[in-house]
């Protein structure tokens, strides 16, 4: 259960355990998304809560757009940003 966040390249920061009303309280947050935090009476409960909050957050986010590559540019756009490197497979159309 604790390696769920490792699989999606997120880091959980566990804060020091505090004792409230003679019971341990585990607190933590996701380092990359510090607004997602949680607390519980055990580590398992903390991680479960963080996973639920992350799931809710990820459902509200729009899918990431595909990164722009040179193959998606017209040759005029590509030459506008040309810095002297040669591009693999790039040829100007013969006129």
mmCIF file of N, CA and C in Angstrom, residues 45 50 83 85:
data_model
loop_
_atom_site.group_PDB
_atom_site.id
_atom_site.type_symbol
_atom_site.label_atom_id
_atom_site.label_comp_id
_atom_site.label_asym_id
_atom_site.label_seq_id
_atom_site.Cartn_x
_atom_site.Cartn_y
_atom_site.Cartn_z
ATOM 1 N N UNK A 45 -4.154 4.303 7.296
ATOM 2 C CA UNK A 45 -5.265 5.237 7.153
ATOM 3 C C UNK A 45 -4.808 6.531 6.480
ATOM 4 N N UNK A 50 -4.810 9.844 1.608
ATOM 5 C CA UNK A 50 -4.071 10.546 0.549
ATOM 6 C C UNK A 50 -4.418 9.986 -0.829
ATOM 7 N N UNK A 83 17.713 26.668 -35.226
ATOM 8 C CA UNK A 83 18.890 27.253 -34.586
ATOM 9 C C UNK A 83 20.200 26.661 -35.089
ATOM 10 N N UNK A 85 20.667 23.393 -35.953
ATOM 11 C CA UNK A 85 20.717 21.932 -35.850
ATOM 12 C C UNK A 85 20.068 21.316 -37.076
#
